[in-house]
């Protein structure tokens, strides 16, 4: 695959995946199309990122100007992710702050004019949500510790910090899966449980998906560090993933405060 063709192939792959997903959601037999699109997307990303690593780590092509462009790209990506979560927080705030708005007749009938809606049992924020908050904030400190180890040439500190961060990330995901099981079986809170259930699962579910992706990316960075990649002057690949991880931490703080606590 030629380098200049990858954006086109990536766009086509995303289109095939989206068409397959739409077919599946409309109960049309789109599973095969969606699977083909997913394989195409994963293949494009694997090849593209492999070559980016070769260019930066072995080819010496990541000059100061190239790194600046990569930084702008990552900043814009995180900004788009911020807007994504803003949309779901907006839906949650609109429903919670205006639960008794007269113009929203169907909403008032469903919620009883209160938030959380009548009959909805919510989580105790000082149990598992607090534990997950401590876990994720701790992972933010361990990735920062690893970053300092990289900048100071302390490879053992770098690798230990990354191992701790990856473990904490997957522990968080495991606890969230347990939380979902408790919500579904004990609290009878489902995606179909009206506006509270849908906004709760969309916010926490997408956040959990982002934590999973971040943990996978950190795992890749960990293996690269074990192989001796990155230097104290040239390590934007590490920094990009660290930025993403801190972004995930901040989103969770918003979830804990506004969805679980207040």
Short mmCIF file of C-alpha atoms in Angstrom, two decimals:
data_model
loop_
_atom_site.label_atom_id
_atom_site.label_comp_id
_atom_site.label_asym_id
_atom_site.label_seq_id
_atom_site.Cartn_x
_atom_site.Cartn_y
_atom_site.Cartn_z
CA UNK A 1 0.00 0.00 0.00
CA UNK A 2 1.51 3.32 -1.07
CA UNK A 3 1.75 5.98 1.64
CA UNK A 4 -0.35 8.49 -0.30
CA UNK A 5 -3.12 5.89 -0.72
CA UNK A 6 -3.64 5.24 2.98
CA UNK A 7 -6.01 8.15 3.69
CA UNK A 8 -8.19 7.03 0.77
CA UNK A 9 -8.13 3.38 1.86
CA UNK A 10 -8.86 4.43 5.44
CA UNK A 11 -11.83 6.54 4.33
CA UNK A 12 -13.24 3.69 2.23
CA UNK A 13 -12.78 1.28 5.14
CA UNK A 14 -14.62 3.63 7.51
CA UNK A 15 -17.42 4.00 4.95
CA UNK A 16 -17.82 0.22 4.60
CA UNK A 17 -17.86 -0.14 8.39
CA UNK A 18 -20.46 2.62 8.78
CA UNK A 19 -22.71 1.18 6.05
CA UNK A 20 -22.52 -2.26 7.66
CA UNK A 21 -23.36 -0.81 11.08
CA UNK A 22 -26.35 1.09 9.66
CA UNK A 23 -27.60 -2.05 7.95
CA UNK A 24 -27.24 -3.99 11.20
CA UNK A 25 -29.07 -1.33 13.24
CA UNK A 26 -31.94 -1.38 10.74
CA UNK A 27 -32.16 -5.17 11.07
CA UNK A 28 -30.75 -5.75 7.62
CA UNK A 29 -28.16 -8.51 7.24
CA UNK A 30 -25.17 -6.19 7.53
CA UNK A 31 -22.98 -8.25 9.84
CA UNK A 32 -20.69 -9.43 7.03
CA UNK A 33 -20.33 -5.90 5.62
CA UNK A 34 -19.59 -4.52 9.09
CA UNK A 35 -17.02 -7.26 9.70
CA UNK A 36 -15.28 -6.54 6.40
CA UNK A 37 -15.21 -2.81 7.21
CA UNK A 38 -13.78 -3.50 10.66
CA UNK A 39 -11.02 -5.73 9.25
CA UNK A 40 -10.20 -3.09 6.63
CA UNK A 41 -10.00 -0.35 9.30
CA UNK A 42 -7.82 -2.41 11.62
CA UNK A 43 -5.54 -3.43 8.75
CA UNK A 44 -5.14 0.17 7.56
CA UNK A 45 -4.36 1.39 11.08
CA UNK A 46 -1.85 -1.41 11.74
CA UNK A 47 0.08 -0.77 8.50
CA UNK A 48 -0.07 3.01 8.84
CA UNK A 49 1.06 3.09 12.47
CA UNK A 50 3.77 0.51 11.77
CA UNK A 51 5.24 2.83 9.15
CA UNK A 52 4.93 5.87 11.42
CA UNK A 53 6.98 3.99 14.04
CA UNK A 54 9.59 3.07 11.43
CA UNK A 55 9.79 6.67 10.20
CA UNK A 56 10.16 8.12 13.69
CA UNK A 57 12.24 5.50 15.47
CA UNK A 58 14.50 4.20 12.74
CA UNK A 59 14.24 6.53 9.74
CA UNK A 60 14.85 9.79 11.57
CA UNK A 61 12.09 11.50 9.61
CA UNK A 62 10.31 13.00 12.63
CA UNK A 63 12.01 16.36 12.52
CA UNK A 64 10.96 19.26 14.73
CA UNK A 65 8.53 20.45 12.06
CA UNK A 66 6.99 16.98 11.66
CA UNK A 67 6.64 16.61 15.43
CA UNK A 68 4.87 19.96 15.58
CA UNK A 69 2.37 18.73 13.01
CA UNK A 70 1.85 15.53 14.99
CA UNK A 71 1.21 17.57 18.13
CA UNK A 72 -1.37 19.74 16.36
CA UNK A 73 -3.04 16.61 15.05
CA UNK A 74 -3.27 15.04 18.51
CA UNK A 75 -4.59 18.27 20.03
CA UNK A 76 -7.31 18.45 17.37
CA UNK A 77 -8.18 14.78 17.92
CA UNK A 78 -8.57 15.29 21.68
CA UNK A 79 -10.62 18.45 21.00
CA UNK A 80 -12.98 16.38 18.84
CA UNK A 81 -13.26 13.84 21.65
CA UNK A 82 -14.08 16.65 24.08
CA UNK A 83 -16.94 17.76 21.82
CA UNK A 84 -18.15 14.15 21.63
CA UNK A 85 -18.49 13.93 25.41
CA UNK A 86 -19.91 17.46 25.62
CA UNK A 87 -22.87 16.25 23.55
CA UNK A 88 -23.65 13.43 25.98
CA UNK A 89 -23.12 15.59 29.06
CA UNK A 90 -25.43 18.16 27.46
CA UNK A 91 -28.14 15.51 27.06
CA UNK A 92 -27.69 14.47 30.71
CA UNK A 93 -27.77 18.04 32.03
CA UNK A 94 -30.79 18.97 29.92
CA UNK A 95 -32.73 15.99 31.26
CA UNK A 96 -31.63 16.43 34.88
CA UNK A 97 -31.83 20.21 35.23
CA UNK A 98 -35.17 20.51 33.42
CA UNK A 99 -36.84 17.30 34.52
CA UNK A 100 -40.13 19.11 35.20
CA UNK A 101 -40.14 21.43 32.17
CA UNK A 102 -43.78 21.73 31.13
CA UNK A 103 -43.05 21.76 27.40
CA UNK A 104 -41.40 18.34 27.69
CA UNK A 105 -44.64 16.46 28.25
CA UNK A 106 -43.33 12.96 27.50
CA UNK A 107 -40.28 13.54 29.67
CA UNK A 108 -42.33 14.73 32.65
CA UNK A 109 -44.65 11.75 32.29
CA UNK A 110 -41.68 9.42 32.36
CA UNK A 111 -39.61 11.08 35.10
CA UNK A 112 -42.47 12.29 37.27
CA UNK A 113 -40.85 15.72 37.19
CA UNK A 114 -37.92 14.58 39.33
CA UNK A 115 -34.33 13.50 38.72
CA UNK A 116 -33.42 10.71 39.01
CA UNK A 117 -36.79 9.61 37.62
CA UNK A 118 -39.29 7.99 39.94
CA UNK A 119 -38.56 4.32 40.50
CA UNK A 120 -34.91 4.53 39.44
CA UNK A 121 -32.41 3.29 42.01
CA UNK A 122 -29.00 4.91 41.53
CA UNK A 123 -25.50 3.92 42.61
CA UNK A 124 -23.96 4.90 45.90
CA UNK A 125 -21.11 7.16 44.69
CA UNK A 126 -18.94 6.33 47.72
CA UNK A 127 -18.63 2.64 46.94
CA UNK A 128 -17.45 1.29 43.58
CA UNK A 129 -17.54 4.67 41.74
CA UNK A 130 -15.16 6.12 44.35
CA UNK A 131 -12.86 3.10 44.07
CA UNK A 132 -12.77 3.49 40.28
CA UNK A 133 -12.03 7.20 40.70
CA UNK A 134 -9.04 6.42 42.93
CA UNK A 135 -7.84 3.77 40.47
CA UNK A 136 -8.00 6.07 37.46
CA UNK A 137 -6.44 9.06 39.22
CA UNK A 138 -3.65 6.81 40.48
CA UNK A 139 -3.05 5.63 36.92
CA UNK A 140 -2.66 9.28 35.91
CA UNK A 141 0.13 9.67 38.46
CA UNK A 142 1.88 6.45 37.38
CA UNK A 143 1.93 7.45 33.71
CA UNK A 144 3.34 10.85 34.73
CA UNK A 145 5.98 9.06 36.83
CA UNK A 146 6.84 6.94 33.81
CA UNK A 147 7.11 10.07 31.66
CA UNK A 148 9.58 11.62 34.09
CA UNK A 149 11.57 8.39 34.03
CA UNK A 150 11.75 8.60 30.23
CA UNK A 151 12.89 12.22 30.24
CA UNK A 152 15.52 11.48 32.89
CA UNK A 153 16.82 8.34 31.16
CA UNK A 154 15.55 5.99 33.90
CA UNK A 155 14.28 3.06 31.83
CA UNK A 156 13.31 0.92 34.83
CA UNK A 157 11.12 3.71 36.20
CA UNK A 158 9.61 4.17 32.75
CA UNK A 159 8.72 0.50 32.34
CA UNK A 160 7.46 0.03 35.91
CA UNK A 161 5.29 3.13 35.63
CA UNK A 162 3.78 1.91 32.37
CA UNK A 163 3.13 -1.57 33.77
CA UNK A 164 1.31 -0.04 36.74
CA UNK A 165 -0.72 2.24 34.47
CA UNK A 166 -1.79 -0.58 32.16
CA UNK A 167 -2.78 -2.80 35.09
CA UNK A 168 -4.79 -0.02 36.72
CA UNK A 169 -6.51 0.74 33.42
CA UNK A 170 -7.67 -2.85 32.91
CA UNK A 171 -8.68 -3.14 36.58
CA UNK A 172 -10.86 -0.07 36.08
CA UNK A 173 -12.51 -1.70 33.04
CA UNK A 174 -13.08 -4.90 35.03
CA UNK A 175 -14.73 -3.01 37.88
CA UNK A 176 -16.92 -1.14 35.41
CA UNK A 177 -18.04 -4.45 33.89
CA UNK A 178 -18.94 -5.64 37.40
CA UNK A 179 -20.80 -2.37 37.98
CA UNK A 180 -22.82 -2.90 34.81
CA UNK A 181 -23.69 -6.43 35.92
CA UNK A 182 -24.88 -5.06 39.27
CA UNK A 183 -26.87 -2.32 37.56
CA UNK A 184 -28.55 -4.75 35.19
CA UNK A 185 -29.31 -7.58 37.61
CA UNK A 186 -29.80 -5.84 40.96
CA UNK A 187 -30.92 -2.29 40.13
CA UNK A 188 -32.78 -3.26 36.93
CA UNK A 189 -31.09 -0.30 35.23
CA UNK A 190 -30.90 -0.92 31.49
CA UNK A 191 -30.29 1.06 28.33
CA UNK A 192 -34.04 0.81 27.73
CA UNK A 193 -34.86 2.23 31.17
CA UNK A 194 -35.76 5.61 29.75
CA UNK A 195 -33.67 8.73 29.52
CA UNK A 196 -31.70 8.07 32.70
CA UNK A 197 -30.59 4.62 31.62
CA UNK A 198 -29.70 5.72 28.09
CA UNK A 199 -27.66 8.76 29.15
CA UNK A 200 -25.97 6.83 31.96
CA UNK A 201 -24.85 3.97 29.73
CA UNK A 202 -23.85 6.21 26.82
CA UNK A 203 -21.67 8.39 29.04
CA UNK A 204 -20.08 5.68 31.16
CA UNK A 205 -20.00 3.13 28.33
CA UNK A 206 -18.18 5.37 25.88
CA UNK A 207 -15.81 6.41 28.65
CA UNK A 208 -15.08 2.75 29.41
CA UNK A 209 -14.48 2.18 25.70
CA UNK A 210 -11.97 5.05 25.70
CA UNK A 211 -10.23 3.63 28.78
CA UNK A 212 -9.96 0.27 27.02
CA UNK A 213 -8.45 1.89 23.93
CA UNK A 214 -6.08 3.92 26.08
CA UNK A 215 -4.96 0.82 27.97
CA UNK A 216 -4.31 -1.00 24.68
CA UNK A 217 -2.30 1.95 23.36
CA UNK A 218 -0.31 2.09 26.60
CA UNK A 219 0.39 -1.64 26.24
CA UNK A 220 1.84 -1.00 22.78
CA UNK A 221 3.95 1.84 24.19
CA UNK A 222 5.10 -0.47 26.99
CA UNK A 223 6.34 -3.10 24.53
CA UNK A 224 8.06 -0.39 22.51
CA UNK A 225 9.82 0.88 25.63
CA UNK A 226 10.93 -2.65 26.53
CA UNK A 227 12.47 -2.88 23.05
CA UNK A 228 14.37 0.35 23.70
CA UNK A 229 12.25 2.75 21.66
CA UNK A 230 11.99 6.47 22.51
CA UNK A 231 14.63 8.79 23.86
CA UNK A 232 14.48 11.66 26.30
CA UNK A 233 14.45 14.12 23.37
CA UNK A 234 12.23 12.24 20.89
CA UNK A 235 9.22 10.48 22.43
CA UNK A 236 6.07 12.12 21.11
CA UNK A 237 4.41 8.71 20.64
CA UNK A 238 4.56 8.29 24.41
CA UNK A 239 3.39 11.84 25.06
CA UNK A 240 0.40 11.52 22.73
CA UNK A 241 -0.89 8.46 24.58
CA UNK A 242 -0.21 10.15 27.94
CA UNK A 243 -2.27 13.18 26.82
CA UNK A 244 -5.09 10.87 25.84
CA UNK A 245 -4.92 9.09 29.20
CA UNK A 246 -5.10 12.36 31.13
CA UNK A 247 -8.08 13.37 29.00
CA UNK A 248 -9.81 10.12 30.01
CA UNK A 249 -9.07 10.95 33.67
CA UNK A 250 -10.68 14.39 33.38
CA UNK A 251 -13.80 12.98 31.73
CA UNK A 252 -14.17 10.46 34.54
CA UNK A 253 -13.98 13.22 37.15
CA UNK A 254 -16.91 14.89 35.40
CA UNK A 255 -18.80 11.60 35.39
CA UNK A 256 -18.14 10.94 39.06
CA UNK A 257 -19.18 14.42 40.17
CA UNK A 258 -22.24 15.00 37.99
CA UNK A 259 -23.57 11.52 37.18
CA UNK A 260 -22.75 9.52 40.31
CA UNK A 261 -22.50 12.11 43.07
CA UNK A 262 -24.66 15.18 42.36
#
